[in-house]
C-alpha atoms as one frame of an Amber mdcrd trajectory, in Angstrom:
protein
  31.351 -58.455 -12.081  34.339 -60.801 -11.937  33.771 -64.273 -10.541  36.395
 -63.711  -7.833  34.587 -60.553  -6.667  31.293 -62.412  -6.567  32.785 -65.177
  -4.422  34.412 -62.661  -2.087  31.035 -61.028  -1.463  29.307 -64.415  -1.193
  31.865 -65.515   1.418  31.247 -62.353   3.442  27.487 -62.938   3.186  27.692
 -66.511   4.498  30.143 -65.530   7.252  27.673 -62.836   8.317  24.878 -65.393
   8.538  27.129 -67.878  10.326  27.970 -65.229  12.945  24.300 -64.260  13.295
  24.734 -60.714  11.964  22.272 -61.147   9.086  18.975 -62.601  10.263  17.554
 -62.706   6.747  18.399 -64.137   3.318  19.216 -62.497  -0.006  18.755 -63.955
  -3.488  21.291 -62.323  -5.878  19.388 -63.515  -8.953  16.027 -61.964  -8.081
  17.558 -59.393  -5.654  14.887 -60.366  -3.149  15.273 -60.149   0.636  13.294
 -62.674   2.648  13.260 -64.402   6.032  13.026 -68.077   6.970  12.279 -69.757
  10.279  15.552 -71.683  10.282  17.704 -68.574   9.741  15.680 -66.589  12.292
  15.970 -69.274  14.995  19.668 -69.852  14.287  20.525 -66.132  14.414  18.472
 -65.710  17.599  20.424 -68.512  19.311  23.753 -67.069  18.148  22.725 -63.606
  19.363  21.841 -64.990  22.792  25.169 -66.823  22.896  27.056 -63.614  22.158
  25.872 -62.133  25.446  27.955 -64.775  27.205  30.832 -62.351  26.732  29.459
 -59.983  29.417  31.027 -61.875  32.384  34.335 -61.729  30.528  34.072 -57.926
  30.389  33.908 -57.883  34.179  36.940 -60.149  34.343  38.879 -57.827  32.016
  38.011 -54.880  34.284  39.106 -56.780  37.421  42.344 -57.989  35.848  43.353
 -54.531  34.615  43.028 -53.223  38.170  45.711 -55.503  39.596  49.263 -54.408
  40.286  50.641 -56.031  37.130  48.332 -54.175  34.778  48.810 -50.561  35.760
  50.699 -49.712  32.572  48.868 -47.058  30.603  48.884 -49.067  27.371  47.246
 -52.040  29.136  44.510 -49.819  30.542  43.903 -48.264  27.122  43.904 -51.684
  25.449  41.328 -52.915  27.948  39.150 -49.875  27.240  39.391 -50.512  23.486
  38.397 -54.160  23.962  35.420 -53.197  26.148  34.258 -50.546  23.654  34.602
 -53.105  20.886  32.450 -55.600  22.769  29.855 -52.961  23.682  29.564 -51.877
  20.033  28.986 -55.489  18.971  26.357 -56.123  21.651  24.560 -52.892  20.717
  24.604 -54.043  17.089  23.082 -57.378  18.070  20.298 -55.662  20.037  19.568
 -53.178  17.244  19.573 -55.957  14.645  16.538 -57.459  16.374  14.848 -54.276
  17.559  14.967 -52.736  14.078  15.025 -55.885  11.998  11.852 -55.107  10.035
  12.900 -51.493   9.491  16.332 -52.590   8.271  14.809 -55.064   5.803  12.393
 -52.381   4.569  15.276 -49.941   4.003  17.227 -52.521   2.002  14.206 -53.548
  -0.067  13.390 -49.928  -0.854  17.014 -49.241  -1.773  17.195 -52.267  -4.080
  14.002 -51.142  -5.843  15.348 -47.580  -6.077  18.680 -48.810  -7.472  16.973
 -50.968 -10.096  14.721 -48.086 -11.129  17.679 -45.688 -11.344  19.897 -48.035
 -13.380  17.055 -48.828 -15.773  17.021 -45.126 -16.713  20.739 -44.340 -16.427
  22.865 -47.534 -16.670  26.381 -47.701 -15.260  29.166 -47.005 -17.704  32.004
 -49.514 -18.014  34.286 -47.106 -16.156  31.811 -46.826 -13.266  31.403 -50.611
 -13.091  35.170 -51.082 -12.834  35.408 -48.355 -10.193  32.605 -49.975  -8.190
  34.202 -53.419  -8.389  37.639 -52.102  -7.391  36.133 -50.468  -4.306  34.400
 -53.716  -3.312  37.496 -55.873  -3.821  39.827 -53.463  -2.018  37.603 -53.128
   1.061  36.917 -56.867   1.217  40.589 -57.820   0.961  41.977 -55.150   3.294
  39.071 -55.673   5.704  39.816 -59.402   5.856  43.505 -58.797   6.614  42.651
 -56.108   9.182  40.162 -58.413  10.924  42.706 -61.231  10.928  45.321 -58.994
  12.560  42.663 -57.801  15.022  41.855 -61.392  15.989  45.541 -62.127  16.598
  45.969 -58.909  18.583  42.934 -59.558  20.757  44.006 -63.169  21.218  47.328
 -61.940  22.616  45.539 -59.481  24.943  43.073 -62.120  26.182  45.914 -64.574
  26.715  47.761 -62.059  28.906  44.797 -60.669  30.851  42.364 -63.580  31.232
  42.805 -67.034  32.701  40.623 -68.978  30.247  40.861 -72.173  28.223  41.678
 -72.258  24.518  38.013 -72.505  23.451  37.149 -69.320  25.331  40.074 -67.566
  23.657  38.837 -68.724  20.247  35.298 -67.568  21.079  36.503 -64.095  22.077
  38.828 -63.805  19.095  36.106 -64.723  16.588  33.765 -62.383  18.465  36.250
 -59.600  17.717  35.642 -59.686  13.942  31.891 -59.051  14.216  32.230 -55.274
  14.288  34.511 -55.320  11.254  31.940 -57.339   9.304  29.156 -54.915  10.289
  31.288 -51.948   9.177  31.964 -53.722   5.858  28.207 -54.062   5.269  27.688
 -50.391   5.973  30.575 -49.467   3.652  29.133 -51.540   0.790  25.826 -49.717
   1.194  27.582 -46.338   1.066  29.590 -47.395  -2.001  26.369 -48.326  -3.799
  24.954 -44.894  -2.981  28.188 -43.209  -4.114  28.104 -44.949  -7.486  24.509
 -43.882  -8.085  25.328 -40.300  -7.085  28.335 -40.377  -9.414  26.140 -41.454
 -12.339  23.583 -38.818 -11.327  26.212 -36.065 -11.394  27.515 -37.252 -14.762
  24.034 -37.086 -16.245  23.366 -33.694 -14.647  26.606 -32.329 -16.091  25.569
 -33.609 -19.516  22.173 -31.885 -19.211  23.763 -28.615 -18.110  26.273 -28.733
 -20.972  23.378 -29.327 -23.345  21.577 -26.340 -21.847  24.597 -24.172 -22.622
  24.406 -25.277 -26.243  20.722 -24.350 -26.231  21.573 -20.837 -25.084  24.001
 -20.414 -27.975  21.473 -21.777 -30.464  18.504 -19.992 -28.960  17.957 -17.716
 -31.958  18.094 -20.306 -34.723  16.208 -23.087 -32.899  13.636 -21.047 -31.047
  10.666 -23.224 -32.050  12.224 -26.518 -31.003  13.708 -25.092 -27.822  10.507
 -25.315 -25.772   9.926 -29.052 -26.327  13.547 -30.041 -25.781  13.924 -27.812
 -22.715  10.802 -29.382 -21.242  12.328 -32.853 -21.693  15.495 -31.705 -19.939
  13.416 -30.157 -17.145  11.588 -33.450 -16.573  14.872 -35.347 -16.435  16.366
 -32.869 -13.960  13.259 -33.289 -11.785  13.722 -37.069 -11.855  17.387 -36.760
 -10.905  16.500 -34.429  -8.024  13.892 -36.900  -6.770  16.369 -39.781  -6.883
  18.999 -37.746  -5.029  16.499 -36.822  -2.339  15.521 -40.482  -1.895  19.157
 -41.591  -1.725  19.954 -39.004   0.952  16.857 -40.068   2.887  17.975 -43.712
   2.797  21.453 -42.817   4.058  20.025 -40.775   6.945  17.649 -43.596   7.931
  20.473 -46.125   7.947  22.768 -43.773   9.889  20.143 -43.566  12.643  20.556
 -47.316  13.175  24.335 -47.074  13.630  24.609 -44.076  15.961  25.875 -45.856
  19.101  28.197 -48.136  17.138  29.689 -45.102  15.387  30.435 -43.438  18.726
  32.169 -46.599  19.985  34.235 -46.934  16.800  35.235 -43.263  16.945  36.380
 -43.632  20.562  38.304 -46.786  19.614  40.101 -44.879  16.857  41.106 -42.073
  19.233  42.302 -44.571  21.843  44.239 -46.530  19.220  45.972 -43.313  18.159
  46.763 -42.625  21.804  48.220 -46.072  22.461  50.354 -45.925  19.289  51.797
 -42.541  20.313  52.331 -43.695  23.901  54.107 -46.936  22.942  56.277 -45.125
  20.384  57.317 -42.608  23.039  58.004 -45.300  25.662  60.123 -47.403  23.294
  62.189 -44.381  22.327  62.702 -43.212  25.917  63.078 -46.533  27.763  65.228
 -49.355  26.424  63.618 -51.994  28.690  60.204 -51.351  27.096  61.687 -51.934
  23.655  63.321 -55.171  24.835  60.056 -56.303  26.446  58.014 -55.882  23.247
  60.767 -56.462  20.674  59.357 -59.808  19.522  55.895 -58.290  19.018  57.048
 -55.121  17.288  56.705 -56.348  13.690  53.246 -57.974  14.143  52.010 -54.891
  16.014  53.293 -52.576  13.270  51.625 -54.658  10.524  48.346 -54.884  12.457
  48.345 -51.132  13.109  49.117 -50.376   9.456  46.274 -52.624   8.261  43.924
 -51.010  10.775  44.697 -47.519   9.485  44.511 -48.572   5.819  41.112 -50.181
   6.409  39.981 -47.117   8.344  41.241 -44.860   5.557  39.280 -46.776   2.910
  36.143 -46.574   5.028  36.635 -42.868   5.735  37.274 -42.130   2.061  33.951
 -43.760   1.159  32.087 -41.621   3.692  33.790 -38.388   2.630  33.192 -39.203
  -1.021  29.466 -39.333  -0.285  29.597 -35.745   1.000  31.757 -34.651  -1.939
  29.287 -36.087  -4.455  26.371 -34.270  -2.830  28.365 -31.017  -2.823  29.379
 -31.609  -6.446  25.706 -31.566  -7.436  25.286 -28.157  -5.795  28.483 -26.884
  -7.410  27.323 -27.961 -10.876  24.022 -26.147 -10.454  25.651 -22.957  -9.171
  28.262 -23.040 -11.922  25.594 -23.182 -14.636  23.145 -20.797 -12.979  23.788
 -17.864 -15.386  22.894 -19.894 -18.475  19.786 -21.373 -16.798  18.289 -17.904
 -16.466  18.211 -17.537 -20.256  16.358 -20.790 -20.941  12.855 -22.147 -20.712
  10.968 -21.267 -17.496  10.340 -24.922 -16.559  13.992 -25.869 -17.037  15.051
 -22.858 -14.973  12.731 -23.945 -12.124  14.042 -27.521 -12.289
């Protein structure tokens, strides 16, 4: 891994601890996850402080009900902000309610990953692909979060009568969800890479099995031993895939509410973009009113969709890799019927 990639991930790790998202420590050398009293107390205090945003939610609701805030885009923006805050608060609560379970999942995954890579190491191509995915998400995620902070700062400045420190608190608060999503994405990318290696190895085994079918007559005596070795390896790959899917499902259970909030935010963002585009095309005064903010809004929206696209691609790739395994097995089913019984069962 390049030094710049390592420092990008290290920066995200320390920002996560500074914001109280990670209430545990990670040693990259030993790949050990552990807790300390100092980190636990600090994260607990930060988590309690985050709930100070609740009175501000009520103020946002009151302010959007006044006569100056009846525009549809203001109402939608307020709803997006509230959903964003709710998703963060739910994350904070779940981080403590399921802290031990979350640590157990990560420890089990690290052990599983080490065991898998000891048997089937990453190729140079896979390592580069993995690193590119990490760098792209980290960089685009940082820019998207920065634009989100600026956008929320503008909304808070218009809708709330607060001092500069409160604005800064709310703006920094806004990036928490993006950091949590980045953590989830990195987990999915790790799973995707392992599934990619698994499919490569499975394809190699199935191609070898085809060669065995062609050479069945001349190598009949050696076929049984070699086929048994292939059967054992296929069984191991199947076990690893089952464990990986189980880990993903367990982690998904911890992000159910946050996922609903993010999905609603995406739909509302699409709605507000369409609405504002329509209003600017139909009413000249709306364009004049928001002319100075048009470029920043366009850049922020573009970064949001690019970041969302990267995240969505990672999730869909996970499904594609699982389906690819099934496709490989179905594609080679005819030749499997002519091989050793144990290999056919595997």
